[in-house]
Structures are given as C-alpha cells and as structure tokens.
PDB file of C-alpha atoms in Angstrom:
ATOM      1  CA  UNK A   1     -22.504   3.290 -18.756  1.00 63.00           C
ATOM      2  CA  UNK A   2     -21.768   0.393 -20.882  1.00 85.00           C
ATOM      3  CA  UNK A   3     -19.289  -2.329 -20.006  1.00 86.00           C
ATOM      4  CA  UNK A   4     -16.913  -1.667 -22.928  1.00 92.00           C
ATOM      5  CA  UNK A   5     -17.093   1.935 -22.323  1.00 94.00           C
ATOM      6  CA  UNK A   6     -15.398   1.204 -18.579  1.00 95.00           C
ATOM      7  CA  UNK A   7     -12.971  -0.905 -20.077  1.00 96.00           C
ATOM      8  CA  UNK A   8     -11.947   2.003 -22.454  1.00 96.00           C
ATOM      9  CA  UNK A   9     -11.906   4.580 -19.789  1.00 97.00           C
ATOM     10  CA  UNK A  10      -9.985   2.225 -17.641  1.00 97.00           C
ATOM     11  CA  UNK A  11      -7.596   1.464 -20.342  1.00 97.00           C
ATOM     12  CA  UNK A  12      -6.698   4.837 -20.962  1.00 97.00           C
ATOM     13  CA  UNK A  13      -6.384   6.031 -17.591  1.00 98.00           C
ATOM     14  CA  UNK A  14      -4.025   3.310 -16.996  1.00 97.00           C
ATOM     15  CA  UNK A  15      -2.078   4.775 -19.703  1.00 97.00           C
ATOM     16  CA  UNK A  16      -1.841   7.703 -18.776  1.00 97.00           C
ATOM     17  CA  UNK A  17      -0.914   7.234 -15.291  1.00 96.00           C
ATOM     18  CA  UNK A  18       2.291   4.579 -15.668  1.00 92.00           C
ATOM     19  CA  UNK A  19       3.455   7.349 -18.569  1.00 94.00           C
ATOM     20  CA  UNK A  20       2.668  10.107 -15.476  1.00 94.00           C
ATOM     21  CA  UNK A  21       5.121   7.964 -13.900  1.00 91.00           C
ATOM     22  CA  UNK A  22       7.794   7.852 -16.204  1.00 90.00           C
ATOM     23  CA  UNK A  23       7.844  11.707 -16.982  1.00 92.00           C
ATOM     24  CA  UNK A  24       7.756  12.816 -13.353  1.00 90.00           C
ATOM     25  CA  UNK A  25      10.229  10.222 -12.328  1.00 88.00           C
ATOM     26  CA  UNK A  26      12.791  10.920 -14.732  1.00 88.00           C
ATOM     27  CA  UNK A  27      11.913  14.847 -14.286  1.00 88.00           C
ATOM     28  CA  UNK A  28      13.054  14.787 -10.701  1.00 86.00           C
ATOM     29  CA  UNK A  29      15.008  12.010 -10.823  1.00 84.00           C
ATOM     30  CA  UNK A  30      18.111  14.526 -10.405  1.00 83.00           C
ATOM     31  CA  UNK A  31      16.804  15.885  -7.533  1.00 83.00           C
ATOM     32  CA  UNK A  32      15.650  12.204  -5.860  1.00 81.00           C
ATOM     33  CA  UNK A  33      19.328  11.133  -5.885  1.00 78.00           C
ATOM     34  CA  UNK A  34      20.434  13.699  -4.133  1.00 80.00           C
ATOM     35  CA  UNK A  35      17.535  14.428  -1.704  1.00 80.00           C
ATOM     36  CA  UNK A  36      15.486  12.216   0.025  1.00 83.00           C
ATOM     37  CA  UNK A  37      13.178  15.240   0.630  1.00 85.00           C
ATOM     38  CA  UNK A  38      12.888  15.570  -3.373  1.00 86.00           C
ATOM     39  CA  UNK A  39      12.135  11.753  -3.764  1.00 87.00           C
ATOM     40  CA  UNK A  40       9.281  11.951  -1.178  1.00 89.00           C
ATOM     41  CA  UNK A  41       7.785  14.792  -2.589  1.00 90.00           C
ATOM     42  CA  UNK A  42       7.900  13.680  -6.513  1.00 89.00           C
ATOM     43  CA  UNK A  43       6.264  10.682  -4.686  1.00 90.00           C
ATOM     44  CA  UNK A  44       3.932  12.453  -2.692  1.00 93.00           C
ATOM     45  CA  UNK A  45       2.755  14.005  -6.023  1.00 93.00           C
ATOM     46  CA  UNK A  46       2.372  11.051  -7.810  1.00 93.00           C
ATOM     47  CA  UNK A  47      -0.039   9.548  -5.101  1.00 95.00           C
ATOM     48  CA  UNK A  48      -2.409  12.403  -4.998  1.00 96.00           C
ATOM     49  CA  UNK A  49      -2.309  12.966  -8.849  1.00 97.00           C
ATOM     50  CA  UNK A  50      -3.600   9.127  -9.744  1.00 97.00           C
ATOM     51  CA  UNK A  51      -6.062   9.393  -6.986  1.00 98.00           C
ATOM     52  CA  UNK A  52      -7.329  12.544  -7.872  1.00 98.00           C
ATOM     53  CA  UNK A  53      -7.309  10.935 -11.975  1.00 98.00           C
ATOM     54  CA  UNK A  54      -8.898   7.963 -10.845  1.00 98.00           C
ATOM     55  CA  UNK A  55     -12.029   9.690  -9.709  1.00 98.00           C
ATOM     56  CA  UNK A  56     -12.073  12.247 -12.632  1.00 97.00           C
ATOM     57  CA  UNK A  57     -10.815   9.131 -15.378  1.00 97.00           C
ATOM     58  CA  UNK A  58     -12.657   6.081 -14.214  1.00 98.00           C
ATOM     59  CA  UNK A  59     -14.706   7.121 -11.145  1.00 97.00           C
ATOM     60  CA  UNK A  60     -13.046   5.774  -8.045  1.00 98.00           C
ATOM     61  CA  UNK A  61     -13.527   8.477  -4.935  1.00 98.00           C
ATOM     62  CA  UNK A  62     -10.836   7.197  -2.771  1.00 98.00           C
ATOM     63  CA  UNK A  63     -11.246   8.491   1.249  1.00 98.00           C
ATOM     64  CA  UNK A  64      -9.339   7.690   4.018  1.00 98.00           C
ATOM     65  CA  UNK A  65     -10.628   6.888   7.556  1.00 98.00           C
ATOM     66  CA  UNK A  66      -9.751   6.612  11.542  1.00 98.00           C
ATOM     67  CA  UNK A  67      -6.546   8.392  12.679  1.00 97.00           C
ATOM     68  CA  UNK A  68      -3.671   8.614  10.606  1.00 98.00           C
ATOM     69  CA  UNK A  69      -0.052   7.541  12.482  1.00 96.00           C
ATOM     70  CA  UNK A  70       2.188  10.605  12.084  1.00 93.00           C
ATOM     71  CA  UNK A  71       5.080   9.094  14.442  1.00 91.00           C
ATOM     72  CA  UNK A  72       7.076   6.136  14.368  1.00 91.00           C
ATOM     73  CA  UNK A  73       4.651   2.742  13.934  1.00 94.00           C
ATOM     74  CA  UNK A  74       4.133   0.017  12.067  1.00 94.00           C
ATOM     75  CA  UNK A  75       0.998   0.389   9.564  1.00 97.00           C
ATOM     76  CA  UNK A  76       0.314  -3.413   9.215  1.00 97.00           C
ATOM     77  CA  UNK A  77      -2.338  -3.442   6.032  1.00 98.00           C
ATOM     78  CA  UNK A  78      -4.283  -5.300   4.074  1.00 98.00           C
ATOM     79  CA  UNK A  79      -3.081  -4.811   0.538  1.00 96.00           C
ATOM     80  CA  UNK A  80      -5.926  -5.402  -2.233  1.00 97.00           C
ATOM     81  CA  UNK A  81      -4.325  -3.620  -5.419  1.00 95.00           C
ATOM     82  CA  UNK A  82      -2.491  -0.686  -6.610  1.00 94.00           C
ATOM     83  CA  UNK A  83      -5.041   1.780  -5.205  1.00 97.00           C
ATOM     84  CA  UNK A  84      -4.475   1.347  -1.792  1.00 97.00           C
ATOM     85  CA  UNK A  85      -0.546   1.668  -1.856  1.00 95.00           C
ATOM     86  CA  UNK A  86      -1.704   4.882  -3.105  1.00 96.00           C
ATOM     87  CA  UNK A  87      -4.171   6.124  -0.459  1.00 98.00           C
ATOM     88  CA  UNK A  88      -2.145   4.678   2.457  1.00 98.00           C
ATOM     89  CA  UNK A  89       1.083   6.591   1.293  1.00 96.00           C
ATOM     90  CA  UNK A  90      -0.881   9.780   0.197  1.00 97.00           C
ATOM     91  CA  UNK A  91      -2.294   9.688   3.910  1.00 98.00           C
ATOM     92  CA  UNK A  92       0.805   9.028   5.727  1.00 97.00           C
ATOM     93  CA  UNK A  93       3.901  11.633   6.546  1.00 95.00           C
ATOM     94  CA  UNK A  94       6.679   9.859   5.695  1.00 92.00           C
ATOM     95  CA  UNK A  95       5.457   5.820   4.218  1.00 91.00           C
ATOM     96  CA  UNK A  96       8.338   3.145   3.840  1.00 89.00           C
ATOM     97  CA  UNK A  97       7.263   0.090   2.201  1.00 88.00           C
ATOM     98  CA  UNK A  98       8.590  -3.755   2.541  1.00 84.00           C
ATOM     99  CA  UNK A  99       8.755  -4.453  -0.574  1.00 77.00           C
ATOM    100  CA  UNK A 100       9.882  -7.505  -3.039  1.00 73.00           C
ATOM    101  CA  UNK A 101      13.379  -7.101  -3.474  1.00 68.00           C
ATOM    102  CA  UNK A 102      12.949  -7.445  -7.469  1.00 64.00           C
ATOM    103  CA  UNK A 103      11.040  -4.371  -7.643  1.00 61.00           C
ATOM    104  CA  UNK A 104      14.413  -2.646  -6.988  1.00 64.00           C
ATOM    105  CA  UNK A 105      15.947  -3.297 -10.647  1.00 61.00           C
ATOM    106  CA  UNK A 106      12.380  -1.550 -11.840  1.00 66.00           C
ATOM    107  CA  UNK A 107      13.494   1.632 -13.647  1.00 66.00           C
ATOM    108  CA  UNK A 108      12.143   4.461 -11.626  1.00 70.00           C
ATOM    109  CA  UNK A 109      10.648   2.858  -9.008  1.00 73.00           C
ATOM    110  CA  UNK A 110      13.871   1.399  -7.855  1.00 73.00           C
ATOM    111  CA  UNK A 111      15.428   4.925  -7.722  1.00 75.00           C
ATOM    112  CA  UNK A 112      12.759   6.155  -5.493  1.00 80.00           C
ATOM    113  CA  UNK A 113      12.031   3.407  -3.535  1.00 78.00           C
ATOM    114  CA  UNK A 114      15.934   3.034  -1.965  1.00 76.00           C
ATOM    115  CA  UNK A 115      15.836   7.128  -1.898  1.00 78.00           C
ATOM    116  CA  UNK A 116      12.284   6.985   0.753  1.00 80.00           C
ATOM    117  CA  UNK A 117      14.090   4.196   2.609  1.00 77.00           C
ATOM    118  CA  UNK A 118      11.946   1.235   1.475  1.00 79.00           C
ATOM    119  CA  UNK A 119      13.306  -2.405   2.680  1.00 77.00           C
ATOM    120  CA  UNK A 120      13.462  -4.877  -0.151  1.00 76.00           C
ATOM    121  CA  UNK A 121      12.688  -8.571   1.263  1.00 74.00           C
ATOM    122  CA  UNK A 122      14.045 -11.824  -0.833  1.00 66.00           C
ATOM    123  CA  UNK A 123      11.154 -13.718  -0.306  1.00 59.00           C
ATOM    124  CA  UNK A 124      12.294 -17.263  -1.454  1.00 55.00           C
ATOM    125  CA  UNK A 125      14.912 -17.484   1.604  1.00 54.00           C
ATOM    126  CA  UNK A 126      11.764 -16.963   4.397  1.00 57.00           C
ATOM    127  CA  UNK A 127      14.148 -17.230   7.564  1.00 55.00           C
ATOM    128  CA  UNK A 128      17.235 -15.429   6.210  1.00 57.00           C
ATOM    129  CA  UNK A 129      14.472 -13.188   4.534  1.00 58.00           C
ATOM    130  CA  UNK A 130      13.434 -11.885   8.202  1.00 63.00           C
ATOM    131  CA  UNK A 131      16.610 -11.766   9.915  1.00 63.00           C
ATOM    132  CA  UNK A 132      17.539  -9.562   7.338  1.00 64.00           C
ATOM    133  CA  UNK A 133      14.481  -7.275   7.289  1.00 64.00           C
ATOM    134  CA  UNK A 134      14.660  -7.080  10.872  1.00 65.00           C
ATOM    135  CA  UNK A 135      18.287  -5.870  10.141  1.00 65.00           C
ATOM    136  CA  UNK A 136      17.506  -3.707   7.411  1.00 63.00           C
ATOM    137  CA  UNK A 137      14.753  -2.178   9.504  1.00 65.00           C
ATOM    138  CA  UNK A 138      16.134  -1.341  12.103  1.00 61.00           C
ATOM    139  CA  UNK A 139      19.110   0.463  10.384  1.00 62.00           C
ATOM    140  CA  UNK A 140      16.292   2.830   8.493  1.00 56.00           C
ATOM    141  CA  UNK A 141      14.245   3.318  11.764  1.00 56.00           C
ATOM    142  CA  UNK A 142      17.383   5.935  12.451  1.00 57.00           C
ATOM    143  CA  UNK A 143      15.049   8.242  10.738  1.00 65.00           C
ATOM    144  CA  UNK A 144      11.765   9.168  11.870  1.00 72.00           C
ATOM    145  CA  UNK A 145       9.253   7.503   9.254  1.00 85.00           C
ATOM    146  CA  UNK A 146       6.094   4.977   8.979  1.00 93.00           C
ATOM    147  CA  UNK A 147       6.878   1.336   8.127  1.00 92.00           C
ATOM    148  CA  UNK A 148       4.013  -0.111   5.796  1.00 94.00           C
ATOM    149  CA  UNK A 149       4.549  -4.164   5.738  1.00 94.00           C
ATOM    150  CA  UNK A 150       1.973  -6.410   4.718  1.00 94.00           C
ATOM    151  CA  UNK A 151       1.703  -9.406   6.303  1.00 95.00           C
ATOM    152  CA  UNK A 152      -0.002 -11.337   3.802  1.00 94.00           C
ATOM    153  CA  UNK A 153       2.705 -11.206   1.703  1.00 89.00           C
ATOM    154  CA  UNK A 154       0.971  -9.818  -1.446  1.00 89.00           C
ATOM    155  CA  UNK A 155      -1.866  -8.193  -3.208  1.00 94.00           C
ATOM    156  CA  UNK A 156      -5.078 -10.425  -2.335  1.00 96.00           C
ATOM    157  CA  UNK A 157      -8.224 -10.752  -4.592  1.00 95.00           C
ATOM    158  CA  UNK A 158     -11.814  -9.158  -2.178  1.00 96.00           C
ATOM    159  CA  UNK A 159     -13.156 -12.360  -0.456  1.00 93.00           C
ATOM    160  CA  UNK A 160      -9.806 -14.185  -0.957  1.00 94.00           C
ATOM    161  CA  UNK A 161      -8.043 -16.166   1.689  1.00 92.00           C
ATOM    162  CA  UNK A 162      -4.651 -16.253   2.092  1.00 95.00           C
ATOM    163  CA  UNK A 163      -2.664 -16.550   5.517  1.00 96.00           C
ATOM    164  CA  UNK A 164      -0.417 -13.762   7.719  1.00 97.00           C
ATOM    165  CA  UNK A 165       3.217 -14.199   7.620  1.00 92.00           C
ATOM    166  CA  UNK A 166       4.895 -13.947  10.935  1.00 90.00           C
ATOM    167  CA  UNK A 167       7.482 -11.743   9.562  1.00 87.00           C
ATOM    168  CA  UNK A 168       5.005  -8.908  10.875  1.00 92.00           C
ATOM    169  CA  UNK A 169       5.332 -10.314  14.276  1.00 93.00           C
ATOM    170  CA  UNK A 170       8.854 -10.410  14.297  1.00 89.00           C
ATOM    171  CA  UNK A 171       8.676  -6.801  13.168  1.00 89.00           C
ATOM    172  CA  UNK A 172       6.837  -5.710  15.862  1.00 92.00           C
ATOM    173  CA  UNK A 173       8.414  -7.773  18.592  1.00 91.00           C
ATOM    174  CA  UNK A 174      12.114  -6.343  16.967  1.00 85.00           C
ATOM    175  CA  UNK A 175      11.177  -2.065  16.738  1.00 87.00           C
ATOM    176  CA  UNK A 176       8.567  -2.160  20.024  1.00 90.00           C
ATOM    177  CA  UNK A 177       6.621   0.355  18.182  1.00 92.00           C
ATOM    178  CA  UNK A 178       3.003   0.334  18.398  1.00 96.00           C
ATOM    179  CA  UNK A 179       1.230  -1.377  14.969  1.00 97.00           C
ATOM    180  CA  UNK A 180      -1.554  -0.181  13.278  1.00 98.00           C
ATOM    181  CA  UNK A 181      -3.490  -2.164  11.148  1.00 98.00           C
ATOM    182  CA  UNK A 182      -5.298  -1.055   7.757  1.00 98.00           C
ATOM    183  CA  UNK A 183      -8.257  -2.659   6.502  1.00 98.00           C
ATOM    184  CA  UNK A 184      -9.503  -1.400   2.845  1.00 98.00           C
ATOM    185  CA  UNK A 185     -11.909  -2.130   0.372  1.00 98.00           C
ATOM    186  CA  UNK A 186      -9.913  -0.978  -2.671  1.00 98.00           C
ATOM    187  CA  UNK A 187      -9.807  -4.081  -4.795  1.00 97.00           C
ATOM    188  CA  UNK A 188     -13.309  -3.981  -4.956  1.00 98.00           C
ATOM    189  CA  UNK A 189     -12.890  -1.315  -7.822  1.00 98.00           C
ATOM    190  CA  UNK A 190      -9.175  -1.912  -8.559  1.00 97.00           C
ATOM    191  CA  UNK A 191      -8.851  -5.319  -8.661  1.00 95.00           C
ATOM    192  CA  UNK A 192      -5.381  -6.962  -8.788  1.00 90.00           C
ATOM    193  CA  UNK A 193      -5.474  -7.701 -11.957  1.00 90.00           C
ATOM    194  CA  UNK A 194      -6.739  -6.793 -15.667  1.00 93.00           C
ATOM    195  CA  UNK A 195      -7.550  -3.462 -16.869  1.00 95.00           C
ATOM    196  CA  UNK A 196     -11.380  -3.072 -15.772  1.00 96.00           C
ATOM    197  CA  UNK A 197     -11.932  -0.453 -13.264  1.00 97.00           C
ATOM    198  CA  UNK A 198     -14.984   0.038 -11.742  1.00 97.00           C
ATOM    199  CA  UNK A 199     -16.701   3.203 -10.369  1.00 97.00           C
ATOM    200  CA  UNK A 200     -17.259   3.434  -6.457  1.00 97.00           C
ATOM    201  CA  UNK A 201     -15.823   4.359  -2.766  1.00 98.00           C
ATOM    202  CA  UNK A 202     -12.586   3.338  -2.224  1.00 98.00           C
ATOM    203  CA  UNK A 203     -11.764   3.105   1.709  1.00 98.00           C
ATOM    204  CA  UNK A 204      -8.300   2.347   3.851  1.00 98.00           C
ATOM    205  CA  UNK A 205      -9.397   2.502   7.275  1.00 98.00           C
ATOM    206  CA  UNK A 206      -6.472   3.385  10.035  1.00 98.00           C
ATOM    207  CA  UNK A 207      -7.714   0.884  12.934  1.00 98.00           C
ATOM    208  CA  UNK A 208      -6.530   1.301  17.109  1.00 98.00           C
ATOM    209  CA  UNK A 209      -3.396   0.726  17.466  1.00 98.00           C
ATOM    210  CA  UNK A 210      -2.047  -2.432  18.551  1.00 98.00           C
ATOM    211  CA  UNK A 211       0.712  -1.159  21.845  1.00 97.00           C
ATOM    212  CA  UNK A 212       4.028  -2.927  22.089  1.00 96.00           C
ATOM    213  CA  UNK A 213       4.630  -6.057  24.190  1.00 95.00           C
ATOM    214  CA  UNK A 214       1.288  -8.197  23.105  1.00 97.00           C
ATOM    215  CA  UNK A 215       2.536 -11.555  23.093  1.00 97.00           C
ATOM    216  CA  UNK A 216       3.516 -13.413  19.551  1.00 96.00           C
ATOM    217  CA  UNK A 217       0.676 -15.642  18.972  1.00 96.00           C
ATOM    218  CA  UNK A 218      -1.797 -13.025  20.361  1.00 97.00           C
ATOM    219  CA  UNK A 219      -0.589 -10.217  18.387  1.00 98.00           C
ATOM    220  CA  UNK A 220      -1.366 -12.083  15.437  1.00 97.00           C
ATOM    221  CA  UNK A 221      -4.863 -13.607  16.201  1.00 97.00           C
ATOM    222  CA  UNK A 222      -5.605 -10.041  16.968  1.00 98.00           C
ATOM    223  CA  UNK A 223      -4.355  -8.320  13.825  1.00 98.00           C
ATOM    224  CA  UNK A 224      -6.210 -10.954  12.172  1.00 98.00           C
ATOM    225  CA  UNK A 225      -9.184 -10.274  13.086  1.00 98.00           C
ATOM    226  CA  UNK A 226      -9.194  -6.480  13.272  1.00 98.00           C
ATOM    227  CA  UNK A 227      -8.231  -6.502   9.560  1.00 98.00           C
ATOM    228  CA  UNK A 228     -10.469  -8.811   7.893  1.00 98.00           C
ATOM    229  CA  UNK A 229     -13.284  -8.345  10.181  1.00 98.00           C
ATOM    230  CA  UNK A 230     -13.132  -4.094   8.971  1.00 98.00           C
ATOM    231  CA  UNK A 231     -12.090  -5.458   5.614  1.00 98.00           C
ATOM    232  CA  UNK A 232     -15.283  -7.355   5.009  1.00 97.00           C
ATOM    233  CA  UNK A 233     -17.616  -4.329   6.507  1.00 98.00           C
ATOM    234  CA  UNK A 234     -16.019  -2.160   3.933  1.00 98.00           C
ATOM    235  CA  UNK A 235     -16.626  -4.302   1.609  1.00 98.00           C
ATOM    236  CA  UNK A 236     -20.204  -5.158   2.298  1.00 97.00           C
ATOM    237  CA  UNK A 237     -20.860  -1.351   2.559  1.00 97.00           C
ATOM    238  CA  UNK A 238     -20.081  -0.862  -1.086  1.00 97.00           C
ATOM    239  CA  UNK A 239     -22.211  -3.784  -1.870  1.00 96.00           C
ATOM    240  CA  UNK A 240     -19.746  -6.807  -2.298  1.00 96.00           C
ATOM    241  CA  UNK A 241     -20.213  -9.639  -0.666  1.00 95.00           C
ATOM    242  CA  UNK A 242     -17.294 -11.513   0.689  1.00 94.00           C
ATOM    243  CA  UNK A 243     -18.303 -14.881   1.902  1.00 88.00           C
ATOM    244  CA  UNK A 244     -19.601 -15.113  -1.629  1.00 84.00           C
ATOM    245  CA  UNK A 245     -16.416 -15.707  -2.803  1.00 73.00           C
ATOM    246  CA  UNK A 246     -15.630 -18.735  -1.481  1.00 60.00           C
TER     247      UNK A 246
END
C-alpha cells in the first residue's frame, strides 16, 4: 500500500471520526446533562466505535492486556496519542481523566468530561495546581470510579524522554488507593501528531499494581521503571526501536 494512499485513508478516517463526535455528542447531549449514566455511555460508544473504525479505516487492531482495575485505583499511564485514551477508557468501568483545564471550554468534550467526573488541572500554577487536584479528587472519589492521570504531563512522541511529575505521587499518597500503571505502544501507529496513520498492533498493557503506603521517592522510581521498561518491549515487539530515537 502506497504512502499517499495511507495518508488518504488516514485523512478520511480522521474525518469521519471528530464529525462521529460531534453528531453523537450533540445527539445525547440532552441526556448527558441530566445523567451521568447517559454521558458515560454516549462515551463508552464513542471509544469502541473509533477503535473498531480504526482497524476497519486505517488498520490499527487495538488489544488490551494484563488485568483490568474494576474498583477504585489509580491507572497511572503512559499517554502516547489519541488512541490510547481510547483503549484505556474502552477497557475500564467507569475512567475519569486529569485533564488540562482548557479542554473544558471545548464544545462537547467539555459537556461530557465535567458529566464523567473528569478533574481539570491549571497547569501553569504547578503547586496550587496539585493542592487543588488533590482537592478536586478527592471530592469525586465519593463515587466509585477509576482515576486515569498521567504523570508525564502530556502526550509523548515513542522513544521520547520527558520526566514524571510528582503530582502522581501526591495522588497516590492523598486517596491510599492502590496505582496501576499502563504502558502502551499506541503512538507507534497514532503518533501525536499529523494525519499519517499507520497499520499495526496497538497495545495498553494493565501492569501489577503498585499497593498503598510505598514511600514518595520509591513509588516513583518504581512507576518509572515499570512503565517505560513495558513501554519499550511493546514497542520493540511491533518492530520500533526506541533507543533509536535518541
């Protein structure tokens, strides 16, 4: 299949799935602002309907791996592009992002986003930014639900470096709820950018969890490591190399 071919595939699926968006957002839009049940589910729908048109459209088979957390934890991930937010909140019960706090004024997304009980962050103030996630968190935790934070802050290119906030530690010393991390491979065929998608295996991996009361610096070196460490197998299974990058 020719190069241009992808990028015509790509670029049409891409259409087709932000205008997916639109009409099923403001189709149940009614419902979503009355029902955080109806929000989840026109959600819910959306997930499984790009992932199922991104391996008809452009060829991405996404799977999911290890155990999925159905209870109350905090799914710590590595976050590679669009695709993954997909597959991790398909795979989940009830997902609940941290999110940038401009992505609330986003028509439709903002709607649905406050509706599943996502936390927006202002990341420019970084300490008053975690007091009041911490806050924010803990006020939502009053329903049963999986927090999805990632504590690199954004989406990061395959073989990219880019440190982990301790916001996630603070997280997890603040609900005492066991963390699981998420290591994926997704940006390998999504990337972060652009409109190319390329064909292939898409994985998010649920790791072991992480138990409460691991000690600040510790938790961290850990979650570290479990992530990239999976991160780059997955990647090197699909045939992308990594350390190359750099």
């Amino acid at each position: 299949m020719s190069h241009a071919f992808q990028w015509l595939r790509s670029l049409i699926f891409m259409i087709v799935i932000y205008l997916w968006m639109a009409v099923l957002g403001l189709v149940f839009a009614p419902y979503a602002l009355f029902s955080k049940r109806g929000a989840l589910w026109a959600c819910k729908t959306y997930a499984r309907t790009t992932i199922w048109l991104a391996r008809w459209m452009v060829g991405i088979r996404g799977e999911i791996r290890g155990t999925v957390p159905t209870g109350e934890v905090m799914v710590a991930a590595k976050h590679q592009s669009f695709f993954d937010i997909m597959l991790i909140f398909d795979a989940v019960p009830h997902g609940k992002f941290i999110m940038k706090r401009e992505l609330l004024w986003t028509p439709i997304i903002g709607i649905y986003a406050k509706r599943l009980g996502c936390i927006p962050v202002n990341r420019g103030k970084k300490g008053a930014a975690i007091a009041k996630m911490v806050k924010d968190v803990a006020k939502e935790f009053s329903e049963p639900g999986q927090l999805v934070i990632y504590p690199q802050g954004t989406r990061v290119a395959p073989g990219a470096a880019k440190p982990y906030k301790v916001g996630t530690a603070v997280l997890y010393e603040g609900l005492q709820n066991p963390c699981v991390p998420v290591a994926t491979n997704a940006g390998v065929f999504w990337p972060r950018t652009g409109i190319l998608r390329k064909p292939g295996h898409a994985i998010v991996e649920f790791l072991d969890p992480i138990e409460p009361g691991v000690e600040r610096n510790t938790f961290m070196t850990r979650l570290e490591d479990m992530v990239e460490t999976r991160s780059n197998a997955l990647m090197r299974e699909v045939g992308f190399d990594p350390d190359a990058v750099h």
